[in-house]
mmCIF file of C-alpha atoms and ligand atoms in Angstrom:
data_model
loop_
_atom_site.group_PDB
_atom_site.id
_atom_site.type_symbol
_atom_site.label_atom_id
_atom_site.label_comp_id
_atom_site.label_asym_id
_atom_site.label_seq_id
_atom_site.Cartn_x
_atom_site.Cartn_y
_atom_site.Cartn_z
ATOM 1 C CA UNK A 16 -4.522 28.983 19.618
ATOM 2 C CA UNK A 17 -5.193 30.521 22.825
ATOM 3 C CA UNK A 18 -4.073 27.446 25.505
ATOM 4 C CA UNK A 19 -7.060 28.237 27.906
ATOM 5 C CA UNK A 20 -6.300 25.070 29.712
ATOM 6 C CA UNK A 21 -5.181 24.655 33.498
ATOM 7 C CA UNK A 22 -1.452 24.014 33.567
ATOM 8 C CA UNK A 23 -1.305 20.119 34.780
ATOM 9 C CA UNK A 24 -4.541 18.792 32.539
ATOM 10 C CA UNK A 25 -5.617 19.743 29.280
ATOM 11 C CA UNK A 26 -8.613 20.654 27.768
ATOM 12 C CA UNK A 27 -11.640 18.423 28.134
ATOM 13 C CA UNK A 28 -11.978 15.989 25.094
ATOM 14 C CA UNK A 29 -15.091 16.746 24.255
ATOM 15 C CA UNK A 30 -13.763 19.996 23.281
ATOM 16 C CA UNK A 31 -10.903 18.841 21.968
ATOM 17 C CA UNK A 32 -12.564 17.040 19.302
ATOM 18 C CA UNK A 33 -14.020 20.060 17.899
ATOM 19 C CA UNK A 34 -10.757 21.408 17.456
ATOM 20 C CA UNK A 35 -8.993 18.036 16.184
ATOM 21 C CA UNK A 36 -11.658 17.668 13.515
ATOM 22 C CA UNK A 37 -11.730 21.408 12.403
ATOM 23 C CA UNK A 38 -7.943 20.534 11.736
ATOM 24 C CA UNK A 39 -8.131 17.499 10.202
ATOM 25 C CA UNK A 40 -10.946 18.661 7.841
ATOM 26 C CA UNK A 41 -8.073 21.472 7.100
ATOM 27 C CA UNK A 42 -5.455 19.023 6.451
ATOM 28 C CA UNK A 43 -7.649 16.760 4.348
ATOM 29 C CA UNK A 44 -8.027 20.004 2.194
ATOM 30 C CA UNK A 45 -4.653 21.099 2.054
ATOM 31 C CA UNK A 46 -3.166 17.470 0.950
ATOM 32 C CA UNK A 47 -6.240 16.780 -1.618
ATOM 33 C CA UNK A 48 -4.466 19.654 -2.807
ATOM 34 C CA UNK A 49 -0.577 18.358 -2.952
ATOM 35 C CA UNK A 50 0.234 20.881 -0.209
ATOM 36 C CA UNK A 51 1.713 19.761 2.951
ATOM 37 C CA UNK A 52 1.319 22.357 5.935
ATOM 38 C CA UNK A 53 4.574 21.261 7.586
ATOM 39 C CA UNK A 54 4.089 23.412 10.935
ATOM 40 C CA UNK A 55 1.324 22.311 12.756
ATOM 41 C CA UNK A 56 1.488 23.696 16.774
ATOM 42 C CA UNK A 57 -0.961 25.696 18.558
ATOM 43 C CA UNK A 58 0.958 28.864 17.972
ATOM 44 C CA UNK A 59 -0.442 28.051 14.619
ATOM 45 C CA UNK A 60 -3.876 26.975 15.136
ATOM 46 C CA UNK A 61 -6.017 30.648 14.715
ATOM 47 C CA UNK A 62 -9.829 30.954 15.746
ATOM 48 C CA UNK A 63 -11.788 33.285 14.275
ATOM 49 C CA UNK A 64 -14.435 35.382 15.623
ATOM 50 C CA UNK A 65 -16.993 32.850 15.694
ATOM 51 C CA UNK A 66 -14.777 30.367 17.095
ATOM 52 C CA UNK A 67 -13.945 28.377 14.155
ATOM 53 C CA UNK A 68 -10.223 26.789 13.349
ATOM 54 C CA UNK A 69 -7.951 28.064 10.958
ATOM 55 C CA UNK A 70 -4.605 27.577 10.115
ATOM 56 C CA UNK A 71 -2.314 30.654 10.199
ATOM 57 C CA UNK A 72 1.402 30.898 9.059
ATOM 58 C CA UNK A 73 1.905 29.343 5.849
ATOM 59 C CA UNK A 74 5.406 29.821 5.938
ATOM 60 C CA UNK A 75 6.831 26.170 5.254
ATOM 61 C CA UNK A 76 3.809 25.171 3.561
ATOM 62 C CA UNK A 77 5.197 23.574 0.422
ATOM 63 C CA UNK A 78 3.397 21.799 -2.826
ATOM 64 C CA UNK A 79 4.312 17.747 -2.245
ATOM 65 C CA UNK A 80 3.227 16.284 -5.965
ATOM 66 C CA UNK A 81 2.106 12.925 -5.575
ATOM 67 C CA UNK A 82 5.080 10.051 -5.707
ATOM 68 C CA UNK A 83 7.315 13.344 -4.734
ATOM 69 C CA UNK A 84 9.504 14.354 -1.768
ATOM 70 C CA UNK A 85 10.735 17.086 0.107
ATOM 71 C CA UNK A 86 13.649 17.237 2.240
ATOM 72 C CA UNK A 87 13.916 20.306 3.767
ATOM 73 C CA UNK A 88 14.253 20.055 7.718
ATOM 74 C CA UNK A 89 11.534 22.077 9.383
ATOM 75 C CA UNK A 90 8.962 22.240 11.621
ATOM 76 C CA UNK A 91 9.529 22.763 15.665
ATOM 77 C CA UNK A 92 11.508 20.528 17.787
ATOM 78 C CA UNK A 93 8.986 18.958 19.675
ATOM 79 C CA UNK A 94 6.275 18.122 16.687
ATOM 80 C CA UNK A 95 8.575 16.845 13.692
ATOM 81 C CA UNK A 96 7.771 13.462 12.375
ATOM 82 C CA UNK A 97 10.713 11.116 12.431
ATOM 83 C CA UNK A 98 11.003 11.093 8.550
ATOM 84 C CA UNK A 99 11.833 14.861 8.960
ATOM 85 C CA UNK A 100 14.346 14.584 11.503
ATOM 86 C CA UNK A 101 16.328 11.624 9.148
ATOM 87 C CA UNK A 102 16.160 13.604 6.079
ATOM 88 C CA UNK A 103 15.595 10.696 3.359
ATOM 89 C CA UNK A 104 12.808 12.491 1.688
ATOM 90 C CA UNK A 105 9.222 12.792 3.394
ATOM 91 C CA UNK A 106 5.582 13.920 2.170
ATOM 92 C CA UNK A 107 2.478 15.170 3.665
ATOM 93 C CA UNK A 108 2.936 11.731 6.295
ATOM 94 C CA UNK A 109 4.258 14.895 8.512
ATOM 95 C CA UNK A 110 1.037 16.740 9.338
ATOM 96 C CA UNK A 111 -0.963 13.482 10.493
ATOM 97 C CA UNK A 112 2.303 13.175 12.879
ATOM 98 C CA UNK A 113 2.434 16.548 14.111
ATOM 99 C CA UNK A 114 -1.532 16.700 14.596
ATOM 100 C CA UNK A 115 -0.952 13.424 16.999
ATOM 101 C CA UNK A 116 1.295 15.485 18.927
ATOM 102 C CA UNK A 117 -0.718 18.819 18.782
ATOM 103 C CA UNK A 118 -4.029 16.221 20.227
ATOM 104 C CA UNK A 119 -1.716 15.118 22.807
ATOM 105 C CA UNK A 120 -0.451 18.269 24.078
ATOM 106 C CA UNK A 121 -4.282 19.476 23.690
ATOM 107 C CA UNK A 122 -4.901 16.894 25.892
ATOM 108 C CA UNK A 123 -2.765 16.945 28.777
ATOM 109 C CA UNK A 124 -1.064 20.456 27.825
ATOM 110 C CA UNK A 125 2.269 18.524 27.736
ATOM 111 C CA UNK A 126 4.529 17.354 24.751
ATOM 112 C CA UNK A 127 4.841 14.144 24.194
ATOM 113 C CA UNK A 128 8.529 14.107 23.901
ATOM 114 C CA UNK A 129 9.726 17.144 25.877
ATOM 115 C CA UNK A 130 9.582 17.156 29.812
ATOM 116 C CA UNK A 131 10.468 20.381 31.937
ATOM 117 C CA UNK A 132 13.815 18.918 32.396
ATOM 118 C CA UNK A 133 14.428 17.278 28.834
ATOM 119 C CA UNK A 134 14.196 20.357 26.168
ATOM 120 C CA UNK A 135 17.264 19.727 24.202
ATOM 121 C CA UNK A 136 15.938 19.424 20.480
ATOM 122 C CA UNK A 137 18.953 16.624 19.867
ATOM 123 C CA UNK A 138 17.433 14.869 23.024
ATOM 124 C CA UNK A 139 13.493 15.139 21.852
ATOM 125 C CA UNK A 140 14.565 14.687 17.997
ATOM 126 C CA UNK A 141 16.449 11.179 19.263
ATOM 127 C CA UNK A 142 13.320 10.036 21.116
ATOM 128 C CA UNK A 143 11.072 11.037 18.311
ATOM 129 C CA UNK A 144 12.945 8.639 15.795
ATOM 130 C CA UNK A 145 13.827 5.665 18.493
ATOM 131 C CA UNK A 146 10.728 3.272 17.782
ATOM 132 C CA UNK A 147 11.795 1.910 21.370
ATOM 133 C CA UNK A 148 11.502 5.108 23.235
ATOM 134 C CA UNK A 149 8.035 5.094 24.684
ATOM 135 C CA UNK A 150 5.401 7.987 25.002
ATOM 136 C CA UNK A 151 3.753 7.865 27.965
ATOM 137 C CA UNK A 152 -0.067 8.232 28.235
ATOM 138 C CA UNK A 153 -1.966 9.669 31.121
ATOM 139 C CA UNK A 154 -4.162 7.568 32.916
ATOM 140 C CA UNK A 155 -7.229 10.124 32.391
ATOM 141 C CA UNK A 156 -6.640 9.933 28.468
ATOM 142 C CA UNK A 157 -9.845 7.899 27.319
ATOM 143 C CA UNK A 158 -9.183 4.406 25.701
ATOM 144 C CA UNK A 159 -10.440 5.804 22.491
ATOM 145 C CA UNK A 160 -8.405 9.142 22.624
ATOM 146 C CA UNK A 161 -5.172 6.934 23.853
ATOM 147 C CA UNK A 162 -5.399 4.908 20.706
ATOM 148 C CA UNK A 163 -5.874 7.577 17.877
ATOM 149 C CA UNK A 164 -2.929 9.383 18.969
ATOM 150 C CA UNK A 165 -0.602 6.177 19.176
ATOM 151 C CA UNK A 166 -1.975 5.917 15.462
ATOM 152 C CA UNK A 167 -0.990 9.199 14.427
ATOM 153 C CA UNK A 168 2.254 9.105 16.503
ATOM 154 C CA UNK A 169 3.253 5.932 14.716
ATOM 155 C CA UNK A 170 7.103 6.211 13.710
ATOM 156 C CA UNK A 171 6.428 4.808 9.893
ATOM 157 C CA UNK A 172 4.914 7.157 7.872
ATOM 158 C CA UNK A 173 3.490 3.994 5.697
ATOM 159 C CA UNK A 174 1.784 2.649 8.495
ATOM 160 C CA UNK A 175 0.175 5.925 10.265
ATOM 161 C CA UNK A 176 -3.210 6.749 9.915
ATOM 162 C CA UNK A 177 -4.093 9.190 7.458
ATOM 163 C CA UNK A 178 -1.514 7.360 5.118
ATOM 164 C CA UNK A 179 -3.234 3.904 4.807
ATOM 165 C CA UNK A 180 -5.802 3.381 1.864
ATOM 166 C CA UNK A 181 -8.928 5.409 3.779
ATOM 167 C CA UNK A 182 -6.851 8.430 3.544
ATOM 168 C CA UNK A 183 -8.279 10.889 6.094
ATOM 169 C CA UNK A 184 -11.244 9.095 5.814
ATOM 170 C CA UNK A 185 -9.427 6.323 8.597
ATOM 171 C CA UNK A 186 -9.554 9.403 11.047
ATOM 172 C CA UNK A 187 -12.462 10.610 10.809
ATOM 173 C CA UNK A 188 -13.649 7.542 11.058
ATOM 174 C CA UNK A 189 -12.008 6.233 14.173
ATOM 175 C CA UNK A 190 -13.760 5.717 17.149
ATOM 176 C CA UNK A 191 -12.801 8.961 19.153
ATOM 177 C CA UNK A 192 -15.179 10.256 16.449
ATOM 178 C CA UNK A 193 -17.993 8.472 17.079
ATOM 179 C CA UNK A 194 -21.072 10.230 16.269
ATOM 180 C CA UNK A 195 -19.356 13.592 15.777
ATOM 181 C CA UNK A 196 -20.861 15.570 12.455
ATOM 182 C CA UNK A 197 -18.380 16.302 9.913
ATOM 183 C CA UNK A 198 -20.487 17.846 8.173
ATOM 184 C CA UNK A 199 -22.159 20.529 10.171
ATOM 185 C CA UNK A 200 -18.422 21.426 11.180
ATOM 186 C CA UNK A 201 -17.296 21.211 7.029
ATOM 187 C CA UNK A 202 -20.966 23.521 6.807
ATOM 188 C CA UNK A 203 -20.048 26.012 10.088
ATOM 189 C CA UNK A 204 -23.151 24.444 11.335
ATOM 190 C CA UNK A 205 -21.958 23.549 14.719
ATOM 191 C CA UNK A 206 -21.890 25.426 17.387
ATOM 192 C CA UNK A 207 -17.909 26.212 18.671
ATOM 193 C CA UNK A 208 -17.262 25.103 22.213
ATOM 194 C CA UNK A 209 -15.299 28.416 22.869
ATOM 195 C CA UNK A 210 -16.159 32.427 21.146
ATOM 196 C CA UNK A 211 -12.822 33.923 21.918
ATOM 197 C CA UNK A 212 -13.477 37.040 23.386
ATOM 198 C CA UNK A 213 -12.314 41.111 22.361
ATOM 199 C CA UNK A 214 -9.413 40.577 24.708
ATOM 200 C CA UNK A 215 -8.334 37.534 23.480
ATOM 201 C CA UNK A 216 -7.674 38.183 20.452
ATOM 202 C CA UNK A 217 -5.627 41.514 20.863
ATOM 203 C CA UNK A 218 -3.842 38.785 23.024
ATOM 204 C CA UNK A 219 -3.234 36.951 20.215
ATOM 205 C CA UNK A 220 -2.134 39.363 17.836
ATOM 206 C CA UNK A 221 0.849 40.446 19.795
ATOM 207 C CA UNK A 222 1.736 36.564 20.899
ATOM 208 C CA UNK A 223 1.971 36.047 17.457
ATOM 209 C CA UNK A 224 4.118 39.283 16.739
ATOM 210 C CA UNK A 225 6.279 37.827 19.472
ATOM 211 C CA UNK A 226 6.699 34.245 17.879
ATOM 212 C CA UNK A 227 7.634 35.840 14.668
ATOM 213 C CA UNK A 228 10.255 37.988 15.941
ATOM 214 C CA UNK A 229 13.495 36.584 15.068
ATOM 215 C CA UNK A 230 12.616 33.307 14.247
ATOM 216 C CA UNK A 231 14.103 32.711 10.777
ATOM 217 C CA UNK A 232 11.829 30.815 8.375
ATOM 218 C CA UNK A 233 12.555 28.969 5.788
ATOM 219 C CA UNK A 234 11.461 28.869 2.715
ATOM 220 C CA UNK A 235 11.284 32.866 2.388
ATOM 221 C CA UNK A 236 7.538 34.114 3.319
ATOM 222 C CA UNK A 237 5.174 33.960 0.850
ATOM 223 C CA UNK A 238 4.361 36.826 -1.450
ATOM 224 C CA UNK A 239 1.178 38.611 -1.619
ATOM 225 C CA UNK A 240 0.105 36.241 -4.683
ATOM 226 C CA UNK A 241 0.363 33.244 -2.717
ATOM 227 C CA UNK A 242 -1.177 34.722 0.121
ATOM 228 C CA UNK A 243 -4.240 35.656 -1.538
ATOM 229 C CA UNK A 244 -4.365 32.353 -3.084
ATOM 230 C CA UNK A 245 -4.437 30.592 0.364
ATOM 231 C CA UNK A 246 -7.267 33.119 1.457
ATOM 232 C CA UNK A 247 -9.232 32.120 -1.553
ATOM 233 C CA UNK A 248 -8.783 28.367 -0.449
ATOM 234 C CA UNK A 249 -9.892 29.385 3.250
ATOM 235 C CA UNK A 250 -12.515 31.394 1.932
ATOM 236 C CA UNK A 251 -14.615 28.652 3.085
ATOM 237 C CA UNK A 252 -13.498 27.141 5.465
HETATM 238 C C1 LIG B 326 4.104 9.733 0.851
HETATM 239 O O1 LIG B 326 5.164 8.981 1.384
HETATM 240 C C2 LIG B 326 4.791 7.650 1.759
HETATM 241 C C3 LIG B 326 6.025 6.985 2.336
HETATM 242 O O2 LIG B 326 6.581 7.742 3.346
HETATM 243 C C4 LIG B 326 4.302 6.891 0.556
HETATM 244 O O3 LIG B 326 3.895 5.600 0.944
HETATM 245 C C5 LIG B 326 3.132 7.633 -0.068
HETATM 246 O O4 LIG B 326 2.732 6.986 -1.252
HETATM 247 C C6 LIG B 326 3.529 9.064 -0.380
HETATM 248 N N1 LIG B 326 2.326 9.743 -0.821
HETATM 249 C C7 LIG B 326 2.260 10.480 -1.921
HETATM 250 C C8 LIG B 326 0.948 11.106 -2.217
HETATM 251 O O5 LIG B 326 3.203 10.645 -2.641
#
């Protein structure tokens, strides 16, 4: 994703929302489907021609069976959920945390843990798991937008939302929502805030070349087979 935003505020909710929703519709998908993404940032956050969301790089993307675990430690410094960083075992809990902090930096084009002068990943990872160590909301951050992320950046996976009974259901549902319709977006029905144009997307390409160069993933990429099996699963989205 493209940060179009000016460097001190972040993108207007209103168009955030479109973006947030197209995401969580995503993640909904990819969980009803034992898969946990596992690298949610806007390096990873694509937009098509028409100026629809989807997911790219589904390089840590791993199959979480229900009741099972994973304990690899991956992700990005400044998005991994606090059961990551302690390494007893986590689930999909991890892309409802990192979308809190990909709304956040959306919305204020800051991290929510990293300042200019604190970027040491043992510095961020220690606030991210220190239930004491507060995150600070801008005063131009609506009520409504304020409290979804708290709820999404809540340190126990049991008790964020998207893990409680409602599922994803709880955020689509929540009041930062309100009136938006799910399903136009789930039926491309809804217009995009934002057609990326020609430019931007040869823009794109070669920012993406860059963040691939030398960064060492694990697990190994996928093959072709499961590449063309997440295509089929985007097909439609
Ligand atoms: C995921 O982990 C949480 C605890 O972190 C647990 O409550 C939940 O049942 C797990 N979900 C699945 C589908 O295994």
């Amino acid at each position: 994703m493209i940060l179009f935003f000016t460097p001190h505020q972040g993108l207007e909710e209103s168009m955030s929302r479109f973006y947030i929703a197209s995401i969580v519709l995503a993640l909904e998908y990819l969980h009803d489907n034992s898969i946990a993404f596992r690298d949610l940032k806007p390096e990873n956050v694509l937009i098509d021609a028409q100026g629809y969301v989807k997911l790219g790089d589904f390089g840590f993307a791993k199959m979480v069976e229900t009741g099972g675990r994973t304990y690899t430690f991956c992700g990005t410094p400044g998005y991994v959920a606090p059961e990551n960083v302690m390494g007893r075992g986590y689930n999909h809990s991890v892309d409802w945390w990192t979308l809190g902090v990909l709304m956040y930096v959306l919305l204020t084009a800051r991290q929510p843990f990293t300042s200019p002068k604190t970027q040491d990943p043992m510095e961020v990872m220690r606030r991210i798991v220190d239930e004491r160590w507060p995150i600070k909301y801008p005063p131009y951050m609506s009520e409504e937008a304020t409290d979804l992320i708290s709820k999404l950046l809540e340190r126990k996976p049991v008790k964020r939302i998207g893990m409680l009974q409602g599922k994803a259901r709880d955020i689509k549902q929540h009041p930062w929502f309100a009136g938006f319709d799910w399903e136009g977006l789930a039926a491309r029905r809804i217009d995009p805030p934002r057609k990326p144009k020609e430019s931007d997307s040869a823009k794109r390409k070669s920012e993406l070349a860059e963040a691939h160069r030398g960064e060492p993933k694990e697990p190994p990429p996928a093959t072709a087979q499961e590449m063309a099996e997440w295509d089929r699963m985007f097909r439609d989205f």
